[in-house]
Tab-separated table of C-alpha atoms and ligand atoms in Angstrom:
chain	number	residue	atom	x	y	z
T	1	MET	CA	78.134	-104.988	-31.284
T	2	ASP	CA	80.696	-106.347	-33.692
T	3	GLU	CA	80.026	-105.541	-37.355
T	4	LYS	CA	80.748	-109.142	-38.354
T	5	TYR	CA	77.442	-110.176	-36.742
T	6	GLY	CA	75.537	-107.242	-38.231
T	7	GLY	CA	76.247	-104.722	-35.495
T	8	LEU	CA	77.043	-101.052	-35.981
T	9	GLY	CA	80.395	-101.241	-34.224
T	10	VAL	CA	79.488	-98.214	-32.107
T	11	ASP	CA	80.110	-97.847	-28.385
T	12	PHE	CA	77.787	-97.776	-25.372
T	13	GLY	CA	77.298	-94.020	-25.844
T	14	PHE	CA	75.028	-94.867	-28.782
T	15	SER	CA	72.856	-97.004	-26.501
T	16	VAL	CA	72.763	-94.230	-23.916
T	17	ILE	CA	71.283	-91.887	-26.507
T	18	VAL	CA	68.711	-94.457	-27.677
T	19	ASN	CA	67.704	-95.242	-24.079
T	20	GLU	CA	67.448	-91.561	-23.188
T	21	GLU	CA	65.307	-90.716	-26.202
T	22	MET	CA	62.996	-93.694	-25.629
T	23	GLU	CA	62.452	-92.535	-22.061
T	24	ARG	CA	62.138	-88.879	-23.021
T	25	VAL	CA	59.040	-89.615	-25.081
T	26	GLY	CA	57.731	-91.920	-22.347
T	27	THR	CA	57.522	-95.200	-24.244
T	28	GLY	CA	57.669	-97.324	-21.105
T	29	LEU	CA	59.299	-99.936	-23.330
T	30	THR	CA	61.928	-101.275	-20.970
T	31	GLY	CA	62.140	-104.478	-23.018
T	32	ILE	CA	64.050	-102.821	-25.857
T	33	GLY	CA	66.971	-101.624	-23.739
T	34	LEU	CA	66.820	-104.922	-21.861
T	35	HIS	CA	67.301	-106.800	-25.121
T	36	SER	CA	70.016	-104.568	-26.610
T	37	ASP	CA	72.059	-103.513	-23.609
T	38	ILE	CA	71.471	-106.252	-21.074
T	39	VAL	CA	70.707	-109.685	-22.571
T	40	VAL	CA	72.480	-109.650	-25.948
T	41	PRO	CA	75.783	-108.606	-24.285
T	42	TYR	CA	75.715	-111.911	-22.341
T	43	ILE	CA	75.823	-113.805	-25.635
T	44	ALA	CA	78.482	-111.499	-27.074
T	45	SER	CA	80.666	-111.799	-23.961
T	46	TYR	CA	80.261	-115.431	-22.925
T	47	GLY	CA	78.895	-117.206	-26.021
T	48	THR	CA	80.907	-119.621	-28.140
T	49	GLU	CA	81.624	-118.575	-31.717
T	50	GLU	CA	78.935	-121.039	-32.812
T	51	GLN	CA	76.352	-119.501	-30.457
T	52	LYS	CA	77.275	-115.990	-31.594
T	53	GLN	CA	76.910	-116.888	-35.257
T	54	LYS	CA	73.613	-118.616	-34.614
T	55	TYR	CA	71.947	-115.927	-32.503
T	56	LEU	CA	73.616	-112.527	-32.783
T	57	PRO	CA	72.593	-111.618	-36.358
T	58	GLY	CA	68.905	-112.235	-35.470
T	59	CYS	CA	69.276	-110.355	-32.178
T	60	LEU	CA	70.755	-107.393	-34.047
T	61	SER	CA	68.171	-107.330	-36.843
T	62	GLY	CA	65.369	-107.617	-34.286
T	63	ASP	CA	64.150	-110.990	-35.545
T	64	ILE	CA	65.182	-112.591	-32.276
T	65	ILE	CA	63.851	-110.911	-29.115
T	66	THR	CA	65.597	-111.875	-25.883
T	67	ALA	CA	64.846	-111.977	-22.175
T	68	ILE	CA	66.706	-112.859	-19.001
T	69	ALA	CA	65.041	-115.116	-16.466
T	70	MET	CA	66.540	-114.772	-13.002
T	71	THR	CA	63.635	-114.126	-10.627
T	72	GLU	CA	61.432	-116.951	-9.320
T	73	PRO	CA	58.196	-116.898	-7.324
T	74	GLY	CA	60.177	-117.738	-4.160
T	75	THR	CA	63.298	-115.643	-4.700
T	76	GLY	CA	64.346	-112.364	-6.271
T	77	SER	CA	66.887	-110.409	-4.226
T	78	ASP	CA	68.633	-113.575	-3.063
T	79	LEU	CA	69.673	-114.728	-6.509
T	80	ALA	CA	71.889	-117.528	-5.201
T	81	ALA	CA	68.738	-119.196	-3.826
T	82	VAL	CA	67.160	-119.914	-7.237
T	83	ARG	CA	65.534	-123.359	-7.347
T	84	THR	CA	65.295	-123.962	-11.096
T	85	THR	CA	67.490	-126.961	-11.838
T	86	ALA	CA	69.235	-128.202	-14.960
T	87	VAL	CA	70.331	-131.828	-14.850
T	88	LYS	CA	72.624	-133.039	-17.590
T	89	GLN	CA	71.408	-136.142	-19.456
T	90	ASP	CA	73.465	-137.173	-22.473
T	91	ASP	CA	73.531	-134.166	-24.827
T	92	PHE	CA	70.791	-132.242	-23.027
T	93	TYR	CA	70.086	-130.328	-19.844
T	94	VAL	CA	66.701	-131.216	-18.371
T	95	LEU	CA	65.375	-127.939	-16.985
T	96	ASN	CA	62.712	-127.745	-14.248
T	97	GLY	CA	61.397	-124.699	-12.425
T	98	GLN	CA	59.407	-121.486	-12.632
T	99	LYS	CA	60.331	-117.893	-13.296
T	100	THR	CA	58.290	-114.753	-12.755
T	101	PHE	CA	58.311	-111.007	-13.535
T	102	ILE	CA	60.275	-111.670	-16.731
T	103	THR	CA	60.437	-108.651	-19.063
T	104	ASN	CA	59.792	-109.668	-22.698
T	105	GLY	CA	58.690	-113.032	-21.266
T	106	ILE	CA	55.817	-113.577	-23.698
T	107	GLN	CA	57.513	-112.184	-26.785
T	108	ALA	CA	60.998	-113.563	-26.290
T	109	ASP	CA	62.384	-116.005	-28.847
T	110	LEU	CA	65.502	-116.673	-26.800
T	111	LEU	CA	65.985	-116.591	-23.039
T	112	VAL	CA	69.023	-116.571	-20.815
T	113	VAL	CA	67.800	-118.778	-17.960
T	114	VAL	CA	69.506	-118.729	-14.574
T	115	CYS	CA	69.507	-122.247	-13.107
T	116	LYS	CA	71.350	-124.557	-10.768
T	117	THR	CA	73.457	-127.199	-12.448
T	118	ASN	CA	74.782	-128.151	-9.008
T	119	PRO	CA	72.155	-127.592	-6.288
T	120	GLN	CA	74.550	-129.011	-3.647
T	121	ALA	CA	77.310	-126.464	-4.336
T	122	LYS	CA	78.706	-124.592	-1.343
T	123	PRO	CA	78.465	-121.641	-1.353
T	124	PRO	CA	75.223	-121.978	-3.367
T	125	HIS	CA	76.120	-119.341	-5.986
T	126	LYS	CA	78.864	-121.646	-7.282
T	127	GLY	CA	76.183	-124.034	-8.555
T	128	ILE	CA	74.602	-121.440	-10.853
T	129	SER	CA	74.841	-121.651	-14.649
T	130	LEU	CA	73.234	-119.832	-17.567
T	131	LEU	CA	71.374	-121.665	-20.333
T	132	LEU	CA	70.193	-120.292	-23.670
T	133	VAL	CA	66.623	-121.516	-24.077
T	134	GLU	CA	64.763	-121.157	-27.361
T	135	ARG	CA	61.070	-120.377	-27.436
T	136	ASN	CA	60.025	-123.693	-29.038
T	137	THR	CA	61.942	-125.882	-26.576
T	138	PRO	CA	59.781	-128.913	-25.606
T	139	GLY	CA	58.703	-128.554	-21.959
T	140	PHE	CA	58.916	-124.750	-21.940
T	141	SER	CA	55.648	-122.828	-21.626
T	142	HIS	CA	54.413	-119.395	-20.643
T	143	GLY	CA	52.346	-118.665	-17.550
T	144	ARG	CA	50.378	-115.438	-17.163
T	145	LYS	CA	51.186	-112.128	-18.777
T	146	LEU	CA	51.250	-110.098	-15.579
T	147	ASP	CA	48.962	-107.125	-14.902
T	148	LYS	CA	51.151	-104.257	-13.691
T	149	ILE	CA	50.185	-100.856	-12.282
T	150	GLY	CA	52.588	-99.172	-14.708
T	151	LEU	CA	54.899	-99.878	-17.644
T	152	ARG	CA	51.893	-101.447	-19.367
T	153	SER	CA	53.516	-101.272	-22.796
T	154	SER	CA	56.201	-103.640	-21.525
T	155	ASP	CA	55.462	-107.375	-21.432
T	156	THR	CA	56.168	-109.042	-18.083
T	157	ALA	CA	55.440	-112.725	-17.680
T	158	GLU	CA	55.697	-116.018	-15.845
T	159	LEU	CA	57.647	-118.876	-17.402
T	160	ILE	CA	57.397	-122.597	-16.705
T	161	PHE	CA	59.971	-125.300	-17.392
T	162	GLU	CA	58.759	-128.889	-17.036
T	163	ASP	CA	61.430	-131.354	-18.100
T	164	ALA	CA	62.398	-128.854	-20.799
T	165	ARG	CA	65.113	-130.380	-22.941
T	166	VAL	CA	67.825	-127.844	-23.707
T	167	PRO	CA	70.777	-128.927	-25.875
T	168	ALA	CA	73.971	-129.085	-23.808
T	169	SER	CA	75.582	-126.889	-26.473
T	170	ASN	CA	73.311	-124.058	-25.235
T	171	LEU	CA	75.242	-123.683	-22.000
T	172	LEU	CA	76.432	-120.070	-21.904
T	173	GLY	CA	80.042	-119.862	-20.774
T	174	GLU	CA	81.130	-122.399	-18.169
T	175	GLU	CA	79.100	-124.473	-15.733
T	176	GLY	CA	79.078	-122.941	-12.247
T	177	GLN	CA	80.185	-119.497	-13.479
T	178	GLY	CA	76.682	-118.072	-13.964
T	179	PHE	CA	76.702	-115.953	-10.822
T	180	VAL	CA	80.011	-114.346	-11.790
T	181	TYR	CA	78.621	-113.504	-15.253
T	182	LEU	CA	75.486	-112.010	-13.695
T	183	MET	CA	77.488	-109.807	-11.341
T	184	GLU	CA	79.549	-108.536	-14.275
T	185	LYS	CA	76.583	-107.746	-16.486
T	186	LEU	CA	74.263	-106.372	-13.814
T	187	GLN	CA	76.387	-103.202	-13.738
T	188	GLN	CA	75.244	-102.098	-17.163
T	189	GLU	CA	71.663	-103.119	-16.368
T	190	ARG	CA	71.660	-100.932	-13.244
T	191	LEU	CA	73.273	-98.069	-15.123
T	192	CYS	CA	70.528	-98.292	-17.775
T	193	VAL	CA	67.862	-98.138	-15.043
T	194	ALA	CA	69.536	-95.045	-13.556
T	195	ILE	CA	69.695	-93.412	-17.000
T	196	SER	CA	65.976	-93.970	-17.616
T	197	ALA	CA	65.031	-92.721	-14.144
T	198	GLN	CA	67.144	-89.590	-14.595
T	199	VAL	CA	65.464	-88.783	-17.916
T	200	ALA	CA	62.032	-89.500	-16.417
T	201	ALA	CA	62.800	-87.019	-13.605
T	202	GLU	CA	63.910	-84.402	-16.140
T	203	GLU	CA	60.745	-84.871	-18.191
T	204	MET	CA	58.435	-84.720	-15.176
T	205	PHE	CA	60.181	-81.560	-14.053
T	206	ASP	CA	59.908	-79.881	-17.472
T	207	MET	CA	56.196	-80.593	-17.820
T	208	THR	CA	55.566	-79.337	-14.283
T	209	LEU	CA	57.598	-76.159	-14.716
T	210	GLN	CA	55.493	-75.425	-17.759
T	211	TYR	CA	52.291	-76.134	-15.819
T	212	VAL	CA	53.081	-73.823	-12.869
T	213	LYS	CA	53.793	-71.029	-15.343
T	214	GLU	CA	50.280	-71.401	-16.807
T	215	ARG	CA	47.923	-72.449	-14.000
T	216	GLU	CA	46.392	-69.748	-11.809
T	217	ALA	CA	44.968	-69.885	-8.268
T	218	PHE	CA	43.986	-67.060	-5.925
T	219	GLY	CA	44.401	-64.626	-8.808
T	220	GLN	CA	47.995	-65.428	-9.625
T	221	LEU	CA	50.150	-68.084	-11.285
T	222	ILE	CA	50.811	-71.014	-8.945
T	223	GLY	CA	54.492	-70.585	-9.875
T	224	LYS	CA	54.426	-67.257	-8.015
T	225	PHE	CA	53.796	-68.885	-4.624
T	226	GLN	CA	56.989	-69.159	-2.640
T	227	HIS	CA	56.187	-72.773	-1.762
T	228	THR	CA	56.013	-73.663	-5.449
T	229	GLN	CA	59.260	-71.820	-6.149
T	230	PHE	CA	61.088	-73.620	-3.342
T	231	THR	CA	59.741	-76.980	-4.505
T	232	VAL	CA	60.811	-76.246	-8.082
T	233	ALA	CA	64.249	-75.044	-6.934
T	234	GLU	CA	64.771	-78.183	-4.855
T	235	MET	CA	63.745	-80.439	-7.723
T	236	ALA	CA	65.995	-78.613	-10.207
T	237	THR	CA	68.924	-79.014	-7.809
T	238	GLU	CA	68.376	-82.739	-7.250
T	239	ILE	CA	67.979	-83.344	-10.972
T	240	GLN	CA	71.186	-81.486	-11.765
T	241	MET	CA	73.055	-83.441	-9.082
T	242	GLY	CA	71.782	-86.689	-10.599
T	243	ARG	CA	72.686	-85.658	-14.148
T	244	THR	CA	76.225	-84.615	-13.234
T	245	PHE	CA	76.920	-87.811	-11.273
T	246	LEU	CA	75.360	-89.981	-13.983
T	247	ASP	CA	77.217	-88.448	-16.940
T	248	ASN	CA	80.496	-88.903	-15.109
T	249	LEU	CA	79.581	-92.508	-14.366
T	250	ILE	CA	78.646	-93.271	-17.975
T	251	ALA	CA	82.047	-91.962	-19.083
T	252	LYS	CA	83.837	-94.134	-16.498
T	253	HIS	CA	81.798	-97.202	-17.480
T	254	MET	CA	82.722	-96.641	-21.123
T	255	LEU	CA	86.378	-96.552	-20.084
T	256	ALA	CA	85.806	-99.991	-18.467
T	257	MET	CA	86.644	-98.632	-15.014
T	258	ASN	CA	85.409	-100.466	-11.913
T	259	VAL	CA	82.249	-98.553	-11.027
T	260	VAL	CA	80.365	-101.214	-9.042
T	261	THR	CA	79.932	-99.024	-5.958
T	262	GLU	CA	79.095	-95.870	-7.908
T	263	VAL	CA	76.588	-97.688	-10.148
T	264	SER	CA	74.840	-98.962	-7.019
T	265	MET	CA	74.838	-95.407	-5.630
T	266	ALA	CA	73.394	-94.003	-8.869
T	267	LYS	CA	70.767	-96.737	-9.125
T	268	TRP	CA	69.310	-96.220	-5.645
T	269	TRP	CA	69.710	-92.457	-5.383
T	270	ILE	CA	68.496	-91.486	-8.844
T	271	THR	CA	65.503	-93.850	-8.804
T	272	ASP	CA	64.522	-92.649	-5.307
T	273	MET	CA	64.964	-89.058	-6.491
T	274	ALA	CA	62.745	-89.726	-9.529
T	275	LYS	CA	60.046	-91.162	-7.242
T	276	ARG	CA	60.194	-88.019	-5.071
T	277	ILE	CA	59.993	-85.843	-8.178
T	278	ALA	CA	56.952	-87.814	-9.424
T	279	GLY	CA	55.076	-87.165	-6.177
T	280	LYS	CA	55.939	-83.471	-6.076
T	281	CYS	CA	55.102	-82.957	-9.753
T	282	MET	CA	51.739	-84.688	-9.416
T	283	GLN	CA	50.955	-82.515	-6.387
T	284	LEU	CA	51.783	-79.321	-8.299
T	285	HIS	CA	49.387	-80.435	-11.053
T	286	GLY	CA	46.544	-80.597	-8.517
T	287	GLY	CA	43.598	-82.789	-9.566
T	288	TYR	CA	44.671	-82.770	-13.187
T	289	GLY	CA	47.824	-84.636	-12.212
T	290	TYR	CA	45.656	-87.584	-11.181
T	291	MET	CA	43.966	-87.760	-14.561
T	292	GLU	CA	45.333	-90.059	-17.245
T	293	GLU	CA	45.026	-87.309	-19.848
T	294	TYR	CA	47.974	-85.569	-18.174
T	295	LYS	CA	51.340	-87.202	-18.816
T	296	ILE	CA	52.416	-86.892	-15.194
T	297	ALA	CA	49.834	-89.535	-14.210
T	298	ARG	CA	51.458	-92.245	-16.321
T	299	ARG	CA	54.962	-91.173	-15.276
T	300	TYR	CA	53.837	-91.464	-11.630
T	301	ARG	CA	52.692	-95.050	-12.232
T	302	ASP	CA	55.736	-96.033	-14.266
T	303	ILE	CA	58.551	-94.807	-12.038
T	304	PRO	CA	58.326	-96.819	-8.754
T	305	VAL	CA	59.449	-100.082	-10.350
T	306	SER	CA	62.835	-98.550	-11.099
T	307	ALA	CA	63.578	-98.806	-7.367
T	308	ILE	CA	62.621	-102.497	-7.425
T	309	TYR	CA	63.995	-104.201	-10.523
T	310	ALA	CA	67.627	-104.803	-11.510
T	311	GLY	CA	68.205	-105.362	-7.785
T	312	THR	CA	66.133	-103.430	-5.252
T	313	ASN	CA	67.451	-100.182	-3.808
T	314	GLU	CA	67.990	-101.984	-0.507
T	315	VAL	CA	70.219	-104.492	-2.318
T	316	MET	CA	72.139	-101.534	-3.830
T	317	LYS	CA	72.816	-100.223	-0.320
T	318	MET	CA	73.983	-103.699	0.776
T	319	ILE	CA	76.515	-103.664	-2.085
T	320	ILE	CA	77.758	-100.176	-1.178
T	321	ALA	CA	78.110	-101.116	2.504
T	322	LYS	CA	79.926	-104.346	1.599
T	323	ASN	CA	82.356	-102.460	-0.627
T	324	LEU	CA	82.988	-100.058	2.245
T	325	GLY	CA	84.191	-103.042	4.266
T	326	LEU	CA	81.068	-103.658	6.350
Y	1	FAD	C1	58.152	-104.851	-14.018
Y	1	FAD	C2	59.212	-105.801	-13.559
Y	1	FAD	C3	60.101	-106.317	-14.505
Y	1	FAD	C4	61.064	-107.245	-14.101
Y	1	FAD	N1	61.888	-107.812	-15.049
Y	1	FAD	C5	62.685	-108.846	-14.690
Y	1	FAD	C6	63.419	-109.581	-15.676
Y	1	FAD	O1	63.390	-109.273	-16.864
Y	1	FAD	N2	64.143	-110.646	-15.270
Y	1	FAD	C7	64.217	-111.040	-13.962
Y	1	FAD	O2	64.878	-112.015	-13.682
Y	1	FAD	N3	63.555	-110.348	-13.000
Y	1	FAD	C8	62.786	-109.278	-13.332
Y	1	FAD	N4	62.086	-108.597	-12.375
Y	1	FAD	C9	62.186	-109.027	-10.985
Y	1	FAD	C10	62.936	-108.067	-10.072
Y	1	FAD	O3	64.296	-108.038	-10.386
Y	1	FAD	C11	62.651	-108.517	-8.627
Y	1	FAD	O4	61.290	-108.241	-8.355
Y	1	FAD	C12	63.565	-107.833	-7.615
Y	1	FAD	O5	64.889	-108.268	-7.761
Y	1	FAD	C13	63.103	-108.076	-6.180
Y	1	FAD	O6	62.904	-109.425	-5.932
Y	1	FAD	P1	61.527	-109.902	-5.245
Y	1	FAD	O7	60.406	-109.320	-6.026
Y	1	FAD	O8	61.584	-111.357	-5.073
Y	1	FAD	O9	61.534	-109.186	-3.840
Y	1	FAD	P2	62.164	-109.756	-2.486
Y	1	FAD	O10	63.553	-110.225	-2.714
Y	1	FAD	O11	61.191	-110.702	-1.874
Y	1	FAD	O12	62.222	-108.430	-1.606
Y	1	FAD	C14	61.085	-107.890	-0.951
Y	1	FAD	C15	61.552	-106.674	-0.146
Y	1	FAD	O13	62.517	-107.084	0.831
Y	1	FAD	C16	63.708	-106.329	0.658
Y	1	FAD	N5	64.861	-107.162	0.991
Y	1	FAD	C17	65.178	-108.383	0.490
Y	1	FAD	N6	66.327	-108.803	1.013
Y	1	FAD	C18	66.769	-107.820	1.831
Y	1	FAD	C19	67.910	-107.655	2.678
Y	1	FAD	N7	68.871	-108.588	2.770
Y	1	FAD	N8	68.026	-106.507	3.399
Y	1	FAD	C20	67.080	-105.550	3.326
Y	1	FAD	N9	65.969	-105.646	2.560
Y	1	FAD	C21	65.831	-106.763	1.814
Y	1	FAD	C22	63.737	-105.925	-0.783
Y	1	FAD	O14	64.584	-104.797	-1.008
Y	1	FAD	C23	62.255	-105.615	-1.008
Y	1	FAD	O15	61.969	-104.320	-0.549
Y	1	FAD	C24	61.151	-107.624	-12.735
Y	1	FAD	C25	60.272	-107.066	-11.796
Y	1	FAD	C26	59.312	-106.185	-12.191
Y	1	FAD	C27	58.364	-105.648	-11.155
């Protein structure tokens, strides 16, 4: 982020390191990367100078926590079908609708809200706009903080907008361009999910390799059984394949190359791979793997969502197929 707003002026490689280290120690804090590498870039890319001056310094110091509200109770994958509306009245947009599964939802001071400023637009995605909504906006309230099976250190919530009055000056970018902005920024979001899943797989593998070198059964180390060795060899291979593909992709993304198809490939394959690794690693831990006192148990609960959020893995395959001309 630009130094003039209080940023460090460093490139995305810095964020990659921060995201990797946060995942390596198993924080489960997806909201931090979401703020820094997903939501704040919307303001930096599409905000007016006035919006940047107002919000970016707080976003960079950590005084302003952000969230992005796309998903609704009735629609997630089909983003163009969102039903939250924003009707312009004088100098305000009157916002009505509900959002769910929103990371940082409870804690956020500022939200990028995906809404329809033209519900009649054809095709529907052309009616989508993005609004910057502050926490204390009249008519905006929180629903439940949701009870997840994993990522419990990350806040995920429902949001409610009932005639919420948002200043018209809080429109982000241009009316009707919201879907285009989302498609541009979702690349980095999906790349971040792939990065976290890759590191999670590496960590699960390392802790399991250690375990099979210590645990004995039938008078020998479980790592001496050929089945264990083959399982470990397969996991090491998949993890190395993921790492090599991912590092190459990060470099291309930093060079601003078009990596839409490859990011979709990395997102589905690496998150699926990490889920496979979680299952195999828990199995190699035996009963201890099912106990919360062993780190693999929490990793096993945390990883499946990576195949769901930032666009499900099925949606990733739709994008790949579309880009292959199908
Ligand atoms: C912990 C967590 C944090 C999240 N954080 C955020 C956030 O910060 N902001 C936000 O806006 N959203 C967030 N989400 C929402 C997430 O992005 C959605 O859950 C996701 O996009 C899927 O949408 P859905 O849940 O409505 O599932 P649905 O769209 O109902 O999909 C259900 C199933 O059908 C499949 N499916 C749907 N359409 C097709 C198709 N055309 N072909 C084949 N299969 C299909 C899907 O792949 C999935 O398996 C979060 C979700 C979770 C669980």
